[in-house]
Amino acid sequence: MLGMTLGLSMSVLSTAALSAEKVNIGAPSWTGAQAIAALLKAVVEERIGGEANLVPGNNATIFQG
């Protein structure tokens, strides 16, 4: 499941890198996923120059869209 989350997150980052738009990153309640989401947010904002929001929720909500 973590691999799927990372894969989806990286595809979102790739799109964000090309367009430098606002990105929403899903942040499930478990600690590992929150750490990864925070890291992705930092990369988008500090390295790519885009905007990122962390969206809390469970996997069903996040993967729904």
PDB file of C-alpha atoms in Angstrom:
ATOM      1  CA  MET A   1       0.000   0.000   0.000  1.00  0.00           C
ATOM      2  CA  LEU A   2       2.860   2.396   0.786  1.00  0.00           C
ATOM      3  CA  GLY A   3       4.354   1.742  -2.646  1.00  0.00           C
ATOM      4  CA  MET A   4       1.052   2.624  -4.264  1.00  0.00           C
ATOM      5  CA  THR A   5       0.870   5.830  -2.238  1.00  0.00           C
ATOM      6  CA  LEU A   6       4.418   6.778  -3.206  1.00  0.00           C
ATOM      7  CA  GLY A   7       3.813   5.979  -6.861  1.00  0.00           C
ATOM      8  CA  LEU A   8       0.681   8.094  -6.963  1.00  0.00           C
ATOM      9  CA  SER A   9       2.423  10.899  -5.095  1.00  0.00           C
ATOM     10  CA  MET A  10       5.358  10.884  -7.480  1.00  0.00           C
ATOM     11  CA  SER A  11       3.047  11.079 -10.499  1.00  0.00           C
ATOM     12  CA  VAL A  12       1.331  14.063  -8.877  1.00  0.00           C
ATOM     13  CA  LEU A  13       4.724  15.673  -8.281  1.00  0.00           C
ATOM     14  CA  SER A  14       5.776  15.104 -11.883  1.00  0.00           C
ATOM     15  CA  THR A  15       2.678  16.893 -13.107  1.00  0.00           C
ATOM     16  CA  ALA A  16       3.220  19.679 -10.593  1.00  0.00           C
ATOM     17  CA  ALA A  17       6.820  20.090 -11.664  1.00  0.00           C
ATOM     18  CA  LEU A  18       5.772  20.686 -15.242  1.00  0.00           C
ATOM     19  CA  SER A  19       2.989  23.131 -14.567  1.00  0.00           C
ATOM     20  CA  ALA A  20       4.012  24.651 -11.182  1.00  0.00           C
ATOM     21  CA  GLU A  21       0.405  24.712 -10.037  1.00  0.00           C
ATOM     22  CA  LYS A  22      -1.182  24.032  -6.682  1.00  0.00           C
ATOM     23  CA  VAL A  23      -0.986  20.390  -5.559  1.00  0.00           C
ATOM     24  CA  ASN A  24      -3.033  18.545  -2.938  1.00  0.00           C
ATOM     25  CA  ILE A  25      -1.174  15.703  -1.245  1.00  0.00           C
ATOM     26  CA  GLY A  26      -3.109  13.047   0.642  1.00  0.00           C
ATOM     27  CA  ALA A  27      -1.986  12.562   4.242  1.00  0.00           C
ATOM     28  CA  PRO A  28      -3.440   9.414   5.855  1.00  0.00           C
ATOM     29  CA  SER A  29      -3.503   9.212   9.636  1.00  0.00           C
ATOM     30  CA  TRP A  30      -0.592   6.787  10.034  1.00  0.00           C
ATOM     31  CA  THR A  31       2.796   8.224  10.956  1.00  0.00           C
ATOM     32  CA  GLY A  32       4.825   6.918   8.016  1.00  0.00           C
ATOM     33  CA  ALA A  33       2.432   8.326   5.437  1.00  0.00           C
ATOM     34  CA  GLN A  34       2.353  11.689   7.208  1.00  0.00           C
ATOM     35  CA  ALA A  35       6.144  11.875   7.114  1.00  0.00           C
ATOM     36  CA  ILE A  36       6.216  11.077   3.398  1.00  0.00           C
ATOM     37  CA  ALA A  37       3.459  13.604   2.686  1.00  0.00           C
ATOM     38  CA  ALA A  38       5.364  16.309   4.592  1.00  0.00           C
ATOM     39  CA  LEU A  39       8.521  15.503   2.626  1.00  0.00           C
ATOM     40  CA  LEU A  40       6.646  15.678  -0.682  1.00  0.00           C
ATOM     41  CA  LYS A  41       5.130  19.020   0.345  1.00  0.00           C
ATOM     42  CA  ALA A  42       8.576  20.390   1.164  1.00  0.00           C
ATOM     43  CA  VAL A  43       9.959  19.264  -2.202  1.00  0.00           C
ATOM     44  CA  VAL A  44       7.086  20.858  -4.123  1.00  0.00           C
ATOM     45  CA  GLU A  45       7.373  24.153  -2.256  1.00  0.00           C
ATOM     46  CA  GLU A  46      11.123  24.490  -1.761  1.00  0.00           C
ATOM     47  CA  ARG A  47      12.613  22.760  -4.803  1.00  0.00           C
ATOM     48  CA  ILE A  48       9.950  23.122  -7.483  1.00  0.00           C
ATOM     49  CA  GLY A  49       8.477  26.424  -6.373  1.00  0.00           C
ATOM     50  CA  GLY A  50       4.858  25.292  -6.401  1.00  0.00           C
ATOM     51  CA  GLU A  51       2.133  25.352  -3.773  1.00  0.00           C
ATOM     52  CA  ALA A  52       1.160  22.220  -1.856  1.00  0.00           C
ATOM     53  CA  ASN A  53      -1.570  21.419   0.647  1.00  0.00           C
ATOM     54  CA  LEU A  54      -1.745  18.372   2.876  1.00  0.00           C
ATOM     55  CA  VAL A  55      -5.227  16.860   2.798  1.00  0.00           C
ATOM     56  CA  PRO A  56      -5.980  14.600   5.771  1.00  0.00           C
ATOM     57  CA  GLY A  57      -8.116  11.539   5.231  1.00  0.00           C
ATOM     58  CA  ASN A  58      -8.208   7.783   4.977  1.00  0.00           C
ATOM     59  CA  ASN A  59      -7.009   5.838   1.933  1.00  0.00           C
ATOM     60  CA  ALA A  60     -10.501   5.454   0.452  1.00  0.00           C
ATOM     61  CA  THR A  61     -11.060   9.215   0.537  1.00  0.00           C
ATOM     62  CA  ILE A  62      -7.610  10.096  -0.784  1.00  0.00           C
ATOM     63  CA  PHE A  63      -7.625   7.636  -3.686  1.00  0.00           C
ATOM     64  CA  GLN A  64     -11.172   8.591  -4.644  1.00  0.00           C
ATOM     65  CA  GLY A  65      -9.917  11.865  -5.965  1.00  0.00           C
TER      66      GLY A  65
END
